[in-house]
């Protein structure tokens, strides 16, 4: 590898800070990530950093820490957790968490995949969790039908098409191919709607679209 190529490789590295409830869990996650050259381990979170957040369950204290990491410190977050209760699911998405990994599936490959997705601003949810999210938001939407004053988020057809494909698990390149758009156009659509609606990431945008009945 030439000096220029090495410099580019270093620039592409994703800074990651690991937070865990005990030293063994933290060291386990760190050792999984350390072997991958695209990951740059950091001690603290901050803007541009991905926080790998390892927890057994997401209680109110853990959710508060997640909100602080994402909203106040400007980091993106990947959550590694044993389970998520139904009552916590929308709270997790509302915190701006777009990447979740079950602890029993947290191999080195799976962790890196989730970290890179979070760094790009993409969603990465387990298939069973995405199904639960769709079902829960659908229930909320049906419960709000007919209520006076229920707001509409005003998505245009192109945005709905993109969000529907995101909900199906497609990445940016696959969405571009399906819709005959360039990848840049897809990214611009996502950026425009998340900015306009003050949404944290793609998973949050999908949740809003589901709640409002667009998907």
Short mmCIF file of C-alpha atoms in Angstrom, two decimals:
data_model
loop_
_atom_site.label_atom_id
_atom_site.label_comp_id
_atom_site.label_asym_id
_atom_site.label_seq_id
_atom_site.Cartn_x
_atom_site.Cartn_y
_atom_site.Cartn_z
CA UNK A 1 0.00 0.00 0.00
CA UNK A 2 1.38 3.42 -0.94
CA UNK A 3 1.70 6.29 1.55
CA UNK A 4 -1.29 8.00 -0.09
CA UNK A 5 -3.43 4.88 0.20
CA UNK A 6 -2.43 4.46 3.84
CA UNK A 7 -3.37 8.08 4.54
CA UNK A 8 -6.78 7.58 2.92
CA UNK A 9 -7.36 4.39 4.91
CA UNK A 10 -6.63 6.21 8.17
CA UNK A 11 -9.02 9.02 7.19
CA UNK A 12 -11.78 6.48 6.58
CA UNK A 13 -11.48 4.98 10.07
CA UNK A 14 -14.56 5.35 12.24
CA UNK A 15 -13.94 6.60 15.81
CA UNK A 16 -15.75 4.37 18.30
CA UNK A 17 -16.13 4.67 22.08
CA UNK A 18 -17.42 1.65 24.02
CA UNK A 19 -19.68 2.06 27.05
CA UNK A 20 -20.56 -1.04 29.08
CA UNK A 21 -21.93 -1.82 32.56
CA UNK A 22 -18.89 -3.85 33.63
CA UNK A 23 -15.20 -4.26 32.66
CA UNK A 24 -15.65 -7.74 31.19
CA UNK A 25 -18.39 -6.63 28.80
CA UNK A 26 -16.41 -3.57 27.78
CA UNK A 27 -13.21 -5.49 27.14
CA UNK A 28 -15.14 -8.09 25.16
CA UNK A 29 -16.56 -5.45 22.84
CA UNK A 30 -13.23 -3.63 22.56
CA UNK A 31 -11.39 -6.85 21.65
CA UNK A 32 -13.99 -7.58 18.96
CA UNK A 33 -13.48 -4.16 17.38
CA UNK A 34 -9.72 -3.83 17.88
CA UNK A 35 -8.89 -6.35 15.16
CA UNK A 36 -10.62 -4.29 12.44
CA UNK A 37 -8.50 -1.55 10.80
CA UNK A 38 -11.54 0.54 9.83
CA UNK A 39 -12.27 1.12 13.55
CA UNK A 40 -10.42 3.68 15.67
CA UNK A 41 -11.10 3.10 19.35
CA UNK A 42 -11.58 6.19 21.53
CA UNK A 43 -12.00 6.65 25.26
CA UNK A 44 -14.73 9.30 25.05
CA UNK A 45 -17.73 10.05 22.88
CA UNK A 46 -18.19 13.28 20.97
CA UNK A 47 -19.28 14.75 17.62
CA UNK A 48 -18.51 12.34 14.79
CA UNK A 49 -17.95 9.44 17.18
CA UNK A 50 -19.99 6.23 17.23
CA UNK A 51 -20.83 5.15 20.77
CA UNK A 52 -21.16 1.38 21.16
CA UNK A 53 -23.53 1.14 24.09
CA UNK A 54 -23.64 -2.31 25.75
CA UNK A 55 -26.45 -2.98 28.22
CA UNK A 56 -28.46 -5.91 29.55
CA UNK A 57 -31.74 -3.99 29.43
CA UNK A 58 -32.71 -0.40 28.68
CA UNK A 59 -34.11 1.09 31.86
CA UNK A 60 -34.81 4.81 32.35
CA UNK A 61 -31.21 5.47 33.41
CA UNK A 62 -29.80 3.80 30.31
CA UNK A 63 -32.23 5.65 28.04
CA UNK A 64 -31.23 8.96 29.64
CA UNK A 65 -27.56 8.21 28.94
CA UNK A 66 -28.41 7.37 25.34
CA UNK A 67 -30.26 10.65 24.87
CA UNK A 68 -27.33 12.58 26.29
CA UNK A 69 -24.81 10.79 24.06
CA UNK A 70 -26.82 11.39 20.89
CA UNK A 71 -28.41 14.78 21.49
CA UNK A 72 -25.96 16.59 23.75
CA UNK A 73 -22.63 15.05 22.78
CA UNK A 74 -23.41 14.76 19.06
CA UNK A 75 -22.42 11.10 18.75
CA UNK A 76 -24.15 8.37 16.83
CA UNK A 77 -25.00 5.25 18.80
CA UNK A 78 -25.13 1.49 18.41
CA UNK A 79 -26.98 -0.37 21.15
CA UNK A 80 -26.02 -3.94 22.08
CA UNK A 81 -28.71 -5.32 24.37
CA UNK A 82 -30.23 -8.61 25.56
CA UNK A 83 -33.83 -7.57 25.03
CA UNK A 84 -36.05 -4.55 24.44
CA UNK A 85 -39.53 -4.42 25.91
CA UNK A 86 -42.46 -3.21 23.83
CA UNK A 87 -42.79 -0.11 26.02
CA UNK A 88 -39.17 0.83 25.34
CA UNK A 89 -39.11 0.34 21.57
CA UNK A 90 -40.40 3.73 20.42
CA UNK A 91 -38.37 5.45 23.15
CA UNK A 92 -35.21 3.89 21.72
CA UNK A 93 -36.04 5.06 18.20
CA UNK A 94 -36.99 8.46 19.57
CA UNK A 95 -33.56 8.77 21.17
CA UNK A 96 -32.08 8.67 17.68
CA UNK A 97 -30.80 5.10 17.82
CA UNK A 98 -30.76 3.56 14.36
CA UNK A 99 -28.50 0.53 14.96
CA UNK A 100 -29.32 -2.24 17.43
CA UNK A 101 -27.59 -5.59 17.89
CA UNK A 102 -28.81 -8.44 20.09
CA UNK A 103 -26.07 -9.50 22.50
CA UNK A 104 -26.30 -13.15 21.45
CA UNK A 105 -25.59 -12.06 17.85
CA UNK A 106 -22.76 -9.63 18.70
CA UNK A 107 -19.93 -11.18 16.70
CA UNK A 108 -17.05 -8.98 15.54
CA UNK A 109 -18.53 -8.87 12.02
CA UNK A 110 -21.99 -7.93 13.29
CA UNK A 111 -20.64 -5.17 15.54
CA UNK A 112 -18.54 -3.63 12.79
CA UNK A 113 -21.48 -3.81 10.37
CA UNK A 114 -23.67 -1.91 12.83
CA UNK A 115 -20.97 0.65 13.63
CA UNK A 116 -20.36 1.43 9.96
CA UNK A 117 -24.11 1.73 9.34
CA UNK A 118 -24.45 4.15 12.26
CA UNK A 119 -21.49 6.19 11.02
CA UNK A 120 -23.21 6.57 7.62
CA UNK A 121 -26.49 7.52 9.27
CA UNK A 122 -28.14 4.31 8.10
CA UNK A 123 -30.47 2.11 10.11
CA UNK A 124 -29.49 -1.41 11.16
CA UNK A 125 -32.18 -3.19 13.15
CA UNK A 126 -32.68 -6.94 13.68
CA UNK A 127 -35.46 -8.22 11.43
CA UNK A 128 -37.64 -9.31 14.35
CA UNK A 129 -37.26 -5.92 16.01
CA UNK A 130 -38.18 -4.08 12.80
CA UNK A 131 -41.32 -6.19 12.58
CA UNK A 132 -42.24 -5.29 16.16
CA UNK A 133 -41.62 -1.61 15.44
CA UNK A 134 -43.86 -1.67 12.37
CA UNK A 135 -46.60 -3.45 14.32
CA UNK A 136 -46.40 -1.06 17.28
CA UNK A 137 -46.38 2.10 15.18
CA UNK A 138 -49.26 0.72 13.11
CA UNK A 139 -51.25 0.24 16.31
CA UNK A 140 -50.54 3.82 17.36
CA UNK A 141 -51.61 5.09 13.95
CA UNK A 142 -54.90 3.18 14.03
CA UNK A 143 -55.54 4.57 17.49
CA UNK A 144 -55.05 8.14 16.26
CA UNK A 145 -57.26 7.87 13.15
CA UNK A 146 -60.11 10.32 13.19
CA UNK A 147 -58.77 12.39 16.06
CA UNK A 148 -59.22 16.11 15.45
CA UNK A 149 -55.99 18.00 15.23
CA UNK A 150 -53.88 14.96 14.34
CA UNK A 151 -50.94 16.42 12.40
CA UNK A 152 -49.84 15.27 8.99
CA UNK A 153 -46.15 15.22 8.19
CA UNK A 154 -46.80 16.01 4.53
CA UNK A 155 -44.45 13.55 2.83
CA UNK A 156 -44.24 13.76 -0.94
CA UNK A 157 -44.53 10.54 -3.01
CA UNK A 158 -40.79 10.34 -3.65
CA UNK A 159 -40.06 10.47 0.08
CA UNK A 160 -42.67 7.79 0.77
CA UNK A 161 -41.12 5.52 -1.87
CA UNK A 162 -37.66 5.89 -0.31
CA UNK A 163 -38.91 5.33 3.25
CA UNK A 164 -40.91 2.26 2.23
CA UNK A 165 -37.76 0.67 0.79
CA UNK A 166 -35.74 1.61 3.89
CA UNK A 167 -38.41 -0.15 5.97
CA UNK A 168 -37.88 -3.24 3.81
CA UNK A 169 -34.20 -3.23 4.76
CA UNK A 170 -32.66 -1.94 1.52
CA UNK A 171 -29.48 0.13 1.60
CA UNK A 172 -28.85 3.33 -0.36
CA UNK A 173 -27.51 1.60 -3.46
CA UNK A 174 -30.40 -0.87 -3.59
CA UNK A 175 -32.96 1.91 -3.17
CA UNK A 176 -31.32 3.88 -5.99
CA UNK A 177 -31.53 0.83 -8.25
CA UNK A 178 -35.17 0.14 -7.40
CA UNK A 179 -36.26 3.73 -8.04
CA UNK A 180 -33.85 4.48 -10.92
CA UNK A 181 -32.28 7.32 -8.91
CA UNK A 182 -28.64 8.08 -8.27
CA UNK A 183 -27.35 7.28 -4.78
CA UNK A 184 -26.78 11.01 -4.28
CA UNK A 185 -30.47 11.67 -5.01
CA UNK A 186 -31.53 9.07 -2.45
CA UNK A 187 -29.23 10.60 0.17
CA UNK A 188 -30.55 14.07 -0.63
CA UNK A 189 -34.16 12.89 -0.24
CA UNK A 190 -33.38 11.34 3.14
CA UNK A 191 -31.41 14.36 4.33
CA UNK A 192 -34.15 16.78 3.26
CA UNK A 193 -36.98 14.97 5.02
CA UNK A 194 -35.04 14.24 8.22
CA UNK A 195 -33.95 17.88 8.41
CA UNK A 196 -37.43 19.23 7.67
CA UNK A 197 -39.13 16.99 10.21
CA UNK A 198 -36.35 17.19 12.83
CA UNK A 199 -35.81 13.42 12.77
CA UNK A 200 -32.65 11.80 14.11
CA UNK A 201 -31.99 9.15 11.45
CA UNK A 202 -33.57 6.76 8.94
CA UNK A 203 -35.19 4.51 11.54
CA UNK A 204 -36.79 7.55 13.17
CA UNK A 205 -38.07 8.69 9.76
CA UNK A 206 -39.57 5.27 9.06
CA UNK A 207 -41.28 5.33 12.45
CA UNK A 208 -42.85 8.72 11.70
CA UNK A 209 -44.01 7.59 8.25
CA UNK A 210 -45.57 4.47 9.75
CA UNK A 211 -47.29 6.43 12.50
CA UNK A 212 -48.81 8.85 10.00
CA UNK A 213 -50.04 6.05 7.73
CA UNK A 214 -47.76 6.67 4.74
CA UNK A 215 -46.35 3.14 4.86
#
